Amino acid sequence: MTEVVVPIGPHHPALKEPVNFKVVADGETIVRLELDVSYNHRGIEKAAEQRDFVRVVPLLERVCGICSHSHTTVFVKGIEEAMKVQIPPRAQYIRTIVAELERIHSHLLWFGVAAHEIGFNTLFMWTWRDREAVQDMLEEMTGNRVNYGINEVGGVRRDLTPEQIQAALKRLPHLEDRIAKYRDMVNKEATMMIRFRGVGKLSKDDILKLGAVGPTARASGVDYDIRKDDPYIAYADVPWQVITDTHGDVYGRTLVRIGELQQSLQIVRYCLENLPAGPIKITTPRAAPRGEILSRYEAPRGELVHFIRTNNTDKVERLDIRTPTLANWTSVAVSLVHQNLADIPVIVAAIDPCLSCTSRITIVNERGKKTGEMTWDELSAHGREFYRKRGRA
Amino acid sequence: MTLSQRLANWARMKSPWITLFNSGACNACDIEVIAALTPRFDVERFGILAKGSPRHADILIVTGPVTRKQAPRLRRIWEQMPEPKYVIAMGACGAFGGVFRGLYHVVDGVENVIPVDVFVAGCPPRPDEVINAVVACLGLLKEDLARGGKEWRAKKTKVIERVEAKEGAQPAPAKPSEAST
Amino acid sequence: MDPILLAVYILLFPGFLFLLAYAFFFQFLDRKIAARMQARVGPPLLQPFADFVKMLGKEVIDVKGMDRKAFDAAPLLALAAVMTAFLYVPIVGNSPLAFQGDLILVLYLLTLPTIVLFLLGWLSRNVFATIGGVRAVTQMFIYEVPFFLALLTPALMAGSWSITDIVAWQQSHLWFAVLQPIGFVVALIGLQAKLERTPFDIPEAETEIVAGPWTELTGRRLAMMRLTMDVSMVVGSALVAALFLGGPRIPWTITPDWLSWIVGFGLFFVKTLGVLLVLASIKVATGRLRIDQLNDVGWKYLASAAILQVLIVLLMNYWWVSA
Amino acid sequence: MSELLKVEQVAKAMEGLGTVDAMKPNRIRVATTPAKVKEAVQRALKDLKCDHVVQIAAVDNGKSFELIYNLTGPHHTVVSILLELPRDKPEVPTASDLLPPAGLYERQIHDLLGIVFVGHPNLKRIILNEDWPENEFPMRKDWKPNPNTFYGGVHTEEAK
């Protein structure tokens, strides 16, 4: 079968995100793959340098619609650290609640989209229906279903009333048994097992070598979780533990995400039940002293890093955002070679790419079959050396 | 209007098929459009189906401020769609670029790339507002069919441009305007 | 039958007009069942008809360098093939056009849409469509053999190649669904694969290759091809109902002629809806297989089950019928 | 979970490469020169058991460019390697052979700031669109979008 170049995306029903794969497939197996994701670059970092701390938060809220709270929390936490200011515990708890609710809705969303990738639409409909309960909670607490806008430098903008807390607590049990149902469905349902097991497998040292983060890394046994390694807001005093798995394939990542869903529900329940009293924000100075902060945060997709350089004005001198999906692209590109054409959406969905966070391109070329002129790239250099070693090992 | 004409109009009103195009959005609008397909809002009861290929779709929902790289692709997707087609620009980004207006890699709004029929307010608009936008598109479809095609709408907007030209207001520049401080 | 009654039979009642209406009703029911199972409300009754008329009214786009005539003719060919197949399936009593071997003709006519899909994929000069077309044919090779075996074993036991005779045979014996359960299951799975529904909708895999062979179809071509798929769903389930569930006949005969027709039609209606319910729940309950996984499943399980069923039937024929 | 690295440990591993100072209990910075960056990264990977590159940050502070390589490992301490590059000829040897994900981060920095990574196998455009004019680096402090160059997107007359 001759080589066929299949362009998938940027307009593609499976990937709700503008990513473009130029896949050279021999029959059904992928020989070479070009992944172009730079459709979403908007120049946010440049704009952030021209906005003061009050006006930059709405901009950072919209770096990515699904993990919007992550970007504002990591930025605001960094600025508060630069100003050496401590926000009241109630604000920290409220931030944790909204952060974990965002993780729940993001993981449920991912689970539905992953099921949709393999054509299993029923699970897509069910998970997104349960996600509506989380959206209602978020809407009651923060006023908006997505892009909550609850963070600001020095604390939180809205307080939680007792009725909201009771309403949220009433919804948690239903979510808990739904997620328990999904957990054993993943282990029992035949087509999901066939399509998820052994697909896009990455061993532990692959992950460490390729720098993958978040559930993708934890599914191969790497137990990096910023909430544990470098605790921030209220994670230090909330009882929870890191979920890891050893399968390393799409199935393993699904299990890790379902485990994290259950952990997040526990955290939200704990924070709601013993929400400390007190003010929800403090007045902060207009300008941040000169300094350099590396603010890290565990977004639903992995480790999100904001590098903030402040120069005692009310604007940021430099904001460098490294998003979790950017770190995961290298590993997904390498794991895609040799897989089937039909597996691309599943494997890519497995890292739950949030394209609006990242916009980068990787080219992976597996030296096996030479297809026309060789495209130059550091990953192909890495890919060749990686596969030659694997071939010999 | 002959019977077959009425039947065709009835059928077009009853089965608007949509396709979604993410032109560099923060994908909050995308998940709200997809949420409209799911059980709570369930657009299939109005006959609305989300189709993969632009060839099968009647309404193109564009989310996000069109980034410079996505603009030519958006243009090509729009041209691939068969006639009676309509475009919905989602949220503040679709209208004028929203919070990303003036950034160096953004073309400030869907209007500068393809003609837009319906704008939806909100950031992101709620799923029921998305359904409302599709219904508004159907309203436009009904009027277009009654007056034979889209030309009558062009005349109406012509008036606005003339008024604007008189007052010397500068139409939205496609070039990157000075990054707003 | 005198020609006028035959013409009415073919064109109006159990013929084309009824078939089109029933096909739309089937699509509505299928989408409604699937929606209700997914906790959704599902489309209104006339939705498939509205979709069909709207698609007819859409602009037809021809890809540059495409063979227009062939691209127009292919959907019509598939539709014609599938509609003629419907005439040989007994609906109201025995079908007037029955002859020895009409089962083989119906099976042949039912495979034409898949070949037309491959042709469409090849003609539309689009890489997604070509891959979709290739997948459609690969999938056909996988499920066709077990599907034919499963549908031919009733003929073996009933001793005749005409569907009407098989239905008549079942009137005096047990239904084949009871006598040949393995064949019944293989036939249902084969039908699901032939109609390219979810566990087997690999050619039209919406999430991988946009819409497979359907990508470049627009306007009336899309309408015709969509209608072909609905009609083949009706014909397929009617065929399985006739061969395995006893068709429109009940064991004891009813004296007045017109009453037995009505009861026959009622039975046909109930049995085909039963088959549709099974197909819809399979579609809702499973995800999509990959083409190579389908290859293993198809040859390992489906084919061996069908062959086992043939062996059992031959043994039963040897002992039971001759004794 | 193994406890944090001490400043002395990092100083011992990195002696001869540059000054070491602890910004925070779990973040230690090593200021070094572009020539020794490969050596510093290698030592961080081997002696300090870092196995995960958190981020490569690039800053244009008006006078010169700064590159900060942040690495971490099971000890959960971030080892930051800081370098200063002259504004006229910003060149630094690539770290993508030691850290595969660095390949991406370096290409993004090259696109936005114009820092050349010597030895990088494929320093092609990664983040800006195809018809963005060559050697215009948007993240530089002195860059302003001048109205009459075409930065990509659709030509205005085609859009109407």
JSON list of N, CA and C in Angstrom, two decimals, chain D residues 87-147:
[
{"chain": "D", "resi": 87, "resn": "ARG", "atom": "N", "xyz": [22.73, 41.54, 23.67]},
{"chain": "D", "resi": 87, "resn": "ARG", "atom": "CA", "xyz": [21.54, 41.85, 22.87]},
{"chain": "D", "resi": 87, "resn": "ARG", "atom": "C", "xyz": [21.83, 41.73, 21.38]},
{"chain": "D", "resi": 88, "resn": "ASP", "atom": "N", "xyz": [23.12, 42.05, 20.99]},
{"chain": "D", "resi": 88, "resn": "ASP", "atom": "CA", "xyz": [23.36, 42.07, 19.54]},
{"chain": "D", "resi": 88, "resn": "ASP", "atom": "C", "xyz": [23.50, 40.66, 18.98]},
{"chain": "D", "resi": 89, "resn": "LYS", "atom": "N", "xyz": [24.20, 39.74, 19.73]},
{"chain": "D", "resi": 89, "resn": "LYS", "atom": "CA", "xyz": [24.39, 38.40, 19.14]},
{"chain": "D", "resi": 89, "resn": "LYS", "atom": "C", "xyz": [23.96, 37.35, 20.17]},
{"chain": "D", "resi": 90, "resn": "PRO", "atom": "N", "xyz": [22.64, 37.16, 20.38]},
{"chain": "D", "resi": 90, "resn": "PRO", "atom": "CA", "xyz": [22.18, 36.21, 21.44]},
{"chain": "D", "resi": 90, "resn": "PRO", "atom": "C", "xyz": [22.35, 34.78, 20.95]},
{"chain": "D", "resi": 91, "resn": "GLU", "atom": "N", "xyz": [23.43, 34.12, 21.37]},
{"chain": "D", "resi": 91, "resn": "GLU", "atom": "CA", "xyz": [23.62, 32.72, 20.93]},
{"chain": "D", "resi": 91, "resn": "GLU", "atom": "C", "xyz": [23.89, 31.87, 22.16]},
{"chain": "D", "resi": 92, "resn": "VAL", "atom": "N", "xyz": [23.34, 30.66, 22.16]},
{"chain": "D", "resi": 92, "resn": "VAL", "atom": "CA", "xyz": [23.60, 29.76, 23.31]},
{"chain": "D", "resi": 92, "resn": "VAL", "atom": "C", "xyz": [23.54, 28.34, 22.77]},
{"chain": "D", "resi": 93, "resn": "PRO", "atom": "N", "xyz": [24.41, 27.45, 23.24]},
{"chain": "D", "resi": 93, "resn": "PRO", "atom": "CA", "xyz": [24.34, 26.05, 22.76]},
{"chain": "D", "resi": 93, "resn": "PRO", "atom": "C", "xyz": [23.01, 25.42, 23.18]},
{"chain": "D", "resi": 94, "resn": "THR", "atom": "N", "xyz": [22.47, 24.56, 22.34]},
{"chain": "D", "resi": 94, "resn": "THR", "atom": "CA", "xyz": [21.14, 24.00, 22.63]},
{"chain": "D", "resi": 94, "resn": "THR", "atom": "C", "xyz": [21.21, 22.97, 23.74]},
{"chain": "D", "resi": 95, "resn": "ALA", "atom": "N", "xyz": [20.09, 22.77, 24.44]},
{"chain": "D", "resi": 95, "resn": "ALA", "atom": "CA", "xyz": [20.04, 21.74, 25.49]},
{"chain": "D", "resi": 95, "resn": "ALA", "atom": "C", "xyz": [19.10, 20.63, 25.06]},
{"chain": "D", "resi": 96, "resn": "SER", "atom": "N", "xyz": [18.71, 20.61, 23.76]},
{"chain": "D", "resi": 96, "resn": "SER", "atom": "CA", "xyz": [17.65, 19.65, 23.40]},
{"chain": "D", "resi": 96, "resn": "SER", "atom": "C", "xyz": [18.20, 18.24, 23.34]},
{"chain": "D", "resi": 97, "resn": "ASP", "atom": "N", "xyz": [19.54, 18.06, 23.21]},
{"chain": "D", "resi": 97, "resn": "ASP", "atom": "CA", "xyz": [20.00, 16.67, 23.21]},
{"chain": "D", "resi": 97, "resn": "ASP", "atom": "C", "xyz": [19.99, 16.12, 24.63]},
{"chain": "D", "resi": 98, "resn": "LEU", "atom": "N", "xyz": [20.19, 16.99, 25.63]},
{"chain": "D", "resi": 98, "resn": "LEU", "atom": "CA", "xyz": [20.11, 16.48, 27.01]},
{"chain": "D", "resi": 98, "resn": "LEU", "atom": "C", "xyz": [18.65, 16.38, 27.44]},
{"chain": "D", "resi": 99, "resn": "LEU", "atom": "N", "xyz": [17.85, 17.41, 27.10]},
{"chain": "D", "resi": 99, "resn": "LEU", "atom": "CA", "xyz": [16.45, 17.39, 27.57]},
{"chain": "D", "resi": 99, "resn": "LEU", "atom": "C", "xyz": [15.55, 17.41, 26.32]},
{"chain": "D", "resi": 100, "resn": "PRO", "atom": "N", "xyz": [14.98, 16.32, 25.91]},
{"chain": "D", "resi": 100, "resn": "PRO", "atom": "CA", "xyz": [14.16, 16.32, 24.68]},
{"chain": "D", "resi": 100, "resn": "PRO", "atom": "C", "xyz": [13.07, 17.38, 24.66]},
{"chain": "D", "resi": 101, "resn": "PRO", "atom": "N", "xyz": [12.29, 17.60, 25.76]},
{"chain": "D", "resi": 101, "resn": "PRO", "atom": "CA", "xyz": [11.24, 18.63, 25.62]},
{"chain": "D", "resi": 101, "resn": "PRO", "atom": "C", "xyz": [11.81, 20.02, 25.39]},
{"chain": "D", "resi": 102, "resn": "ALA", "atom": "N", "xyz": [13.10, 20.20, 25.72]},
{"chain": "D", "resi": 102, "resn": "ALA", "atom": "CA", "xyz": [13.68, 21.54, 25.54]},
{"chain": "D", "resi": 102, "resn": "ALA", "atom": "C", "xyz": [13.63, 21.94, 24.07]},
{"chain": "D", "resi": 103, "resn": "GLY", "atom": "N", "xyz": [13.59, 20.93, 23.17]},
{"chain": "D", "resi": 103, "resn": "GLY", "atom": "CA", "xyz": [13.55, 21.25, 21.74]},
{"chain": "D", "resi": 103, "resn": "GLY", "atom": "C", "xyz": [12.41, 22.21, 21.44]},
{"chain": "D", "resi": 104, "resn": "LEU", "atom": "N", "xyz": [11.25, 21.93, 22.02]},
{"chain": "D", "resi": 104, "resn": "LEU", "atom": "CA", "xyz": [10.08, 22.78, 21.76]},
{"chain": "D", "resi": 104, "resn": "LEU", "atom": "C", "xyz": [10.26, 24.15, 22.38]},
{"chain": "D", "resi": 105, "resn": "TYR", "atom": "N", "xyz": [10.67, 24.14, 23.67]},
{"chain": "D", "resi": 105, "resn": "TYR", "atom": "CA", "xyz": [10.72, 25.43, 24.37]},
{"chain": "D", "resi": 105, "resn": "TYR", "atom": "C", "xyz": [11.70, 26.37, 23.68]},
{"chain": "D", "resi": 106, "resn": "GLU", "atom": "N", "xyz": [12.84, 25.79, 23.20]},
{"chain": "D", "resi": 106, "resn": "GLU", "atom": "CA", "xyz": [13.86, 26.65, 22.58]},
{"chain": "D", "resi": 106, "resn": "GLU", "atom": "C", "xyz": [13.32, 27.24, 21.27]},
{"chain": "D", "resi": 107, "resn": "ARG", "atom": "N", "xyz": [12.56, 26.43, 20.54]},
{"chain": "D", "resi": 107, "resn": "ARG", "atom": "CA", "xyz": [12.08, 26.97, 19.25]},
{"chain": "D", "resi": 107, "resn": "ARG", "atom": "C", "xyz": [11.08, 28.08, 19.49]},
{"chain": "D", "resi": 108, "resn": "GLN", "atom": "N", "xyz": [10.30, 27.94, 20.55]},
{"chain": "D", "resi": 108, "resn": "GLN", "atom": "CA", "xyz": [9.34, 29.03, 20.84]},
{"chain": "D", "resi": 108, "resn": "GLN", "atom": "C", "xyz": [10.09, 30.30, 21.20]},
{"chain": "D", "resi": 109, "resn": "ILE", "atom": "N", "xyz": [11.14, 30.15, 22.03]},
{"chain": "D", "resi": 109, "resn": "ILE", "atom": "CA", "xyz": [11.92, 31.33, 22.44]},
{"chain": "D", "resi": 109, "resn": "ILE", "atom": "C", "xyz": [12.58, 31.94, 21.21]},
{"chain": "D", "resi": 110, "resn": "HIS", "atom": "N", "xyz": [13.05, 31.06, 20.31]},
{"chain": "D", "resi": 110, "resn": "HIS", "atom": "CA", "xyz": [13.69, 31.60, 19.09]},
{"chain": "D", "resi": 110, "resn": "HIS", "atom": "C", "xyz": [12.68, 32.42, 18.29]},
{"chain": "D", "resi": 111, "resn": "ASP", "atom": "N", "xyz": [11.46, 31.89, 18.18]},
{"chain": "D", "resi": 111, "resn": "ASP", "atom": "CA", "xyz": [10.45, 32.61, 17.40]},
{"chain": "D", "resi": 111, "resn": "ASP", "atom": "C", "xyz": [10.13, 33.96, 18.01]},
{"chain": "D", "resi": 112, "resn": "LEU", "atom": "N", "xyz": [9.98, 33.97, 19.35]},
{"chain": "D", "resi": 112, "resn": "LEU", "atom": "CA", "xyz": [9.45, 35.19, 19.98]},
{"chain": "D", "resi": 112, "resn": "LEU", "atom": "C", "xyz": [10.55, 36.19, 20.31]},
{"chain": "D", "resi": 113, "resn": "LEU", "atom": "N", "xyz": [11.77, 35.69, 20.60]},
{"chain": "D", "resi": 113, "resn": "LEU", "atom": "CA", "xyz": [12.79, 36.64, 21.04]},
{"chain": "D", "resi": 113, "resn": "LEU", "atom": "C", "xyz": [14.00, 36.67, 20.10]},
{"chain": "D", "resi": 114, "resn": "GLY", "atom": "N", "xyz": [14.11, 35.66, 19.24]},
{"chain": "D", "resi": 114, "resn": "GLY", "atom": "CA", "xyz": [15.21, 35.71, 18.29]},
{"chain": "D", "resi": 114, "resn": "GLY", "atom": "C", "xyz": [16.52, 35.22, 18.86]},
{"chain": "D", "resi": 115, "resn": "ILE", "atom": "N", "xyz": [16.47, 34.46, 19.96]},
{"chain": "D", "resi": 115, "resn": "ILE", "atom": "CA", "xyz": [17.73, 33.90, 20.50]},
{"chain": "D", "resi": 115, "resn": "ILE", "atom": "C", "xyz": [18.07, 32.67, 19.66]},
{"chain": "D", "resi": 116, "resn": "VAL", "atom": "N", "xyz": [19.32, 32.61, 19.16]},
{"chain": "D", "resi": 116, "resn": "VAL", "atom": "CA", "xyz": [19.71, 31.49, 18.29]},
{"chain": "D", "resi": 116, "resn": "VAL", "atom": "C", "xyz": [20.28, 30.38, 19.17]},
{"chain": "D", "resi": 117, "resn": "PHE", "atom": "N", "xyz": [19.75, 29.17, 19.02]},
{"chain": "D", "resi": 117, "resn": "PHE", "atom": "CA", "xyz": [20.25, 28.02, 19.80]},
{"chain": "D", "resi": 117, "resn": "PHE", "atom": "C", "xyz": [21.16, 27.22, 18.89]},
{"chain": "D", "resi": 118, "resn": "VAL", "atom": "N", "xyz": [22.48, 27.31, 19.16]},
{"chain": "D", "resi": 118, "resn": "VAL", "atom": "CA", "xyz": [23.46, 26.66, 18.28]},
{"chain": "D", "resi": 118, "resn": "VAL", "atom": "C", "xyz": [23.32, 25.15, 18.42]},
{"chain": "D", "resi": 119, "resn": "GLY", "atom": "N", "xyz": [23.26, 24.44, 17.28]},
{"chain": "D", "resi": 119, "resn": "GLY", "atom": "CA", "xyz": [23.21, 22.98, 17.34]},
{"chain": "D", "resi": 119, "resn": "GLY", "atom": "C", "xyz": [21.80, 22.44, 17.45]},
{"chain": "D", "resi": 120, "resn": "HIS", "atom": "N", "xyz": [20.81, 23.32, 17.39]},
{"chain": "D", "resi": 120, "resn": "HIS", "atom": "CA", "xyz": [19.43, 22.83, 17.48]},
{"chain": "D", "resi": 120, "resn": "HIS", "atom": "C", "xyz": [19.07, 22.21, 16.12]},
{"chain": "D", "resi": 121, "resn": "PRO", "atom": "N", "xyz": [18.64, 20.95, 16.07]},
{"chain": "D", "resi": 121, "resn": "PRO", "atom": "CA", "xyz": [18.47, 20.27, 14.77]},
{"chain": "D", "resi": 121, "resn": "PRO", "atom": "C", "xyz": [17.43, 20.94, 13.88]},
{"chain": "D", "resi": 122, "resn": "ASN", "atom": "N", "xyz": [16.41, 21.63, 14.46]},
{"chain": "D", "resi": 122, "resn": "ASN", "atom": "CA", "xyz": [15.37, 22.13, 13.55]},
{"chain": "D", "resi": 122, "resn": "ASN", "atom": "C", "xyz": [14.81, 23.41, 14.11]},
{"chain": "D", "resi": 123, "resn": "LEU", "atom": "N", "xyz": [15.51, 24.51, 13.86]},
{"chain": "D", "resi": 123, "resn": "LEU", "atom": "CA", "xyz": [15.08, 25.77, 14.47]},
{"chain": "D", "resi": 123, "resn": "LEU", "atom": "C", "xyz": [14.09, 26.47, 13.55]},
{"chain": "D", "resi": 124, "resn": "LYS", "atom": "N", "xyz": [13.07, 25.74, 13.09]},
{"chain": "D", "resi": 124, "resn": "LYS", "atom": "CA", "xyz": [12.11, 26.35, 12.15]},
{"chain": "D", "resi": 124, "resn": "LYS", "atom": "C", "xyz": [11.05, 27.11, 12.94]},
{"chain": "D", "resi": 125, "resn": "ARG", "atom": "N", "xyz": [10.18, 27.80, 12.22]},
{"chain": "D", "resi": 125, "resn": "ARG", "atom": "CA", "xyz": [9.10, 28.56, 12.87]},
{"chain": "D", "resi": 125, "resn": "ARG", "atom": "C", "xyz": [8.15, 27.60, 13.56]},
{"chain": "D", "resi": 126, "resn": "ILE", "atom": "N", "xyz": [7.74, 27.95, 14.77]},
{"chain": "D", "resi": 126, "resn": "ILE", "atom": "CA", "xyz": [6.88, 27.01, 15.48]},
{"chain": "D", "resi": 126, "resn": "ILE", "atom": "C", "xyz": [5.59, 27.68, 15.91]},
{"chain": "D", "resi": 127, "resn": "ILE", "atom": "N", "xyz": [5.61, 28.98, 16.18]},
{"chain": "D", "resi": 127, "resn": "ILE", "atom": "CA", "xyz": [4.47, 29.52, 16.90]},
{"chain": "D", "resi": 127, "resn": "ILE", "atom": "C", "xyz": [3.78, 30.61, 16.09]},
{"chain": "D", "resi": 128, "resn": "LEU", "atom": "N", "xyz": [4.52, 31.28, 15.22]},
{"chain": "D", "resi": 128, "resn": "LEU", "atom": "CA", "xyz": [3.87, 32.37, 14.47]},
{"chain": "D", "resi": 128, "resn": "LEU", "atom": "C", "xyz": [3.38, 31.80, 13.15]},
{"chain": "D", "resi": 129, "resn": "ASN", "atom": "N", "xyz": [2.51, 32.51, 12.47]},
{"chain": "D", "resi": 129, "resn": "ASN", "atom": "CA", "xyz": [1.93, 31.88, 11.27]},
{"chain": "D", "resi": 129, "resn": "ASN", "atom": "C", "xyz": [2.89, 31.95, 10.09]},
{"chain": "D", "resi": 130, "resn": "GLU", "atom": "N", "xyz": [2.50, 31.32, 8.99]},
{"chain": "D", "resi": 130, "resn": "GLU", "atom": "CA", "xyz": [3.46, 31.13, 7.88]},
{"chain": "D", "resi": 130, "resn": "GLU", "atom": "C", "xyz": [3.95, 32.47, 7.36]},
{"chain": "D", "resi": 131, "resn": "ASP", "atom": "N", "xyz": [3.01, 33.41, 7.14]},
{"chain": "D", "resi": 131, "resn": "ASP", "atom": "CA", "xyz": [3.49, 34.62, 6.43]},
{"chain": "D", "resi": 131, "resn": "ASP", "atom": "C", "xyz": [3.79, 35.76, 7.41]},
{"chain": "D", "resi": 132, "resn": "TRP", "atom": "N", "xyz": [4.25, 35.40, 8.59]},
{"chain": "D", "resi": 132, "resn": "TRP", "atom": "CA", "xyz": [4.77, 36.43, 9.51]},
{"chain": "D", "resi": 132, "resn": "TRP", "atom": "C", "xyz": [6.15, 36.84, 8.99]},
{"chain": "D", "resi": 133, "resn": "PRO", "atom": "N", "xyz": [6.44, 38.13, 8.87]},
{"chain": "D", "resi": 133, "resn": "PRO", "atom": "CA", "xyz": [7.72, 38.54, 8.27]},
{"chain": "D", "resi": 133, "resn": "PRO", "atom": "C", "xyz": [8.91, 37.99, 9.06]},
{"chain": "D", "resi": 134, "resn": "GLU", "atom": "N", "xyz": [10.00, 37.64, 8.33]},
{"chain": "D", "resi": 134, "resn": "GLU", "atom": "CA", "xyz": [11.19, 37.08, 8.98]},
{"chain": "D", "resi": 134, "resn": "GLU", "atom": "C", "xyz": [11.79, 38.09, 9.97]},
{"chain": "D", "resi": 135, "resn": "ASN", "atom": "N", "xyz": [12.63, 37.60, 10.82]},
{"chain": "D", "resi": 135, "resn": "ASN", "atom": "CA", "xyz": [13.32, 38.33, 11.91]},
{"chain": "D", "resi": 135, "resn": "ASN", "atom": "C", "xyz": [12.55, 39.53, 12.41]},
{"chain": "D", "resi": 136, "resn": "GLU", "atom": "N", "xyz": [11.25, 39.34, 12.67]},
{"chain": "D", "resi": 136, "resn": "GLU", "atom": "CA", "xyz": [10.48, 40.31, 13.49]},
{"chain": "D", "resi": 136, "resn": "GLU", "atom": "C", "xyz": [10.11, 39.54, 14.75]},
{"chain": "D", "resi": 137, "resn": "PHE", "atom": "N", "xyz": [10.62, 39.91, 15.86]},
{"chain": "D", "resi": 137, "resn": "PHE", "atom": "CA", "xyz": [10.42, 39.11, 17.08]},
{"chain": "D", "resi": 137, "resn": "PHE", "atom": "C", "xyz": [9.47, 39.86, 18.01]},
{"chain": "D", "resi": 138, "resn": "PRO", "atom": "N", "xyz": [8.20, 39.42, 18.12]},
{"chain": "D", "resi": 138, "resn": "PRO", "atom": "CA", "xyz": [7.19, 40.22, 18.82]},
{"chain": "D", "resi": 138, "resn": "PRO", "atom": "C", "xyz": [7.47, 40.43, 20.30]},
{"chain": "D", "resi": 139, "resn": "MET", "atom": "N", "xyz": [8.17, 39.50, 20.97]},
{"chain": "D", "resi": 139, "resn": "MET", "atom": "CA", "xyz": [8.26, 39.64, 22.44]},
{"chain": "D", "resi": 139, "resn": "MET", "atom": "C", "xyz": [9.39, 40.60, 22.85]},
{"chain": "D", "resi": 140, "resn": "ARG", "atom": "N", "xyz": [10.12, 41.11, 21.86]},
{"chain": "D", "resi": 140, "resn": "ARG", "atom": "CA", "xyz": [11.18, 42.04, 22.27]},
{"chain": "D", "resi": 140, "resn": "ARG", "atom": "C", "xyz": [10.56, 43.35, 22.72]},
{"chain": "D", "resi": 141, "resn": "LYS", "atom": "N", "xyz": [11.20, 43.97, 23.70]},
{"chain": "D", "resi": 141, "resn": "LYS", "atom": "CA", "xyz": [10.61, 45.20, 24.26]},
{"chain": "D", "resi": 141, "resn": "LYS", "atom": "C", "xyz": [10.52, 46.27, 23.19]},
{"chain": "D", "resi": 142, "resn": "ASP", "atom": "N", "xyz": [11.48, 46.28, 22.24]},
{"chain": "D", "resi": 142, "resn": "ASP", "atom": "CA", "xyz": [11.50, 47.40, 21.29]},
{"chain": "D", "resi": 142, "resn": "ASP", "atom": "C", "xyz": [10.67, 47.09, 20.05]},
{"chain": "D", "resi": 143, "resn": "TRP", "atom": "N", "xyz": [9.87, 46.00, 20.06]},
{"chain": "D", "resi": 143, "resn": "TRP", "atom": "CA", "xyz": [9.11, 45.67, 18.84]},
{"chain": "D", "resi": 143, "resn": "TRP", "atom": "C", "xyz": [7.76, 46.37, 18.85]},
{"chain": "D", "resi": 144, "resn": "LYS", "atom": "N", "xyz": [7.45, 47.08, 17.75]},
{"chain": "D", "resi": 144, "resn": "LYS", "atom": "CA", "xyz": [6.09, 47.67, 17.65]},
{"chain": "D", "resi": 144, "resn": "LYS", "atom": "C", "xyz": [5.51, 47.18, 16.32]},
{"chain": "D", "resi": 145, "resn": "PRO", "atom": "N", "xyz": [4.22, 46.80, 16.26]},
{"chain": "D", "resi": 145, "resn": "PRO", "atom": "CA", "xyz": [3.65, 46.36, 14.97]},
{"chain": "D", "resi": 145, "resn": "PRO", "atom": "C", "xyz": [3.52, 47.56, 14.03]},
{"chain": "D", "resi": 146, "resn": "ASN", "atom": "N", "xyz": [4.34, 47.58, 12.93]},
{"chain": "D", "resi": 146, "resn": "ASN", "atom": "CA", "xyz": [4.15, 48.77, 12.07]},
{"chain": "D", "resi": 146, "resn": "ASN", "atom": "C", "xyz": [3.04, 48.48, 11.06]},
{"chain": "D", "resi": 147, "resn": "PRO", "atom": "N", "xyz": [2.12, 49.41, 10.85]},
{"chain": "D", "resi": 147, "resn": "PRO", "atom": "CA", "xyz": [0.84, 49.13, 10.18]},
{"chain": "D", "resi": 147, "resn": "PRO", "atom": "C", "xyz": [1.01, 48.63, 8.76]}
]
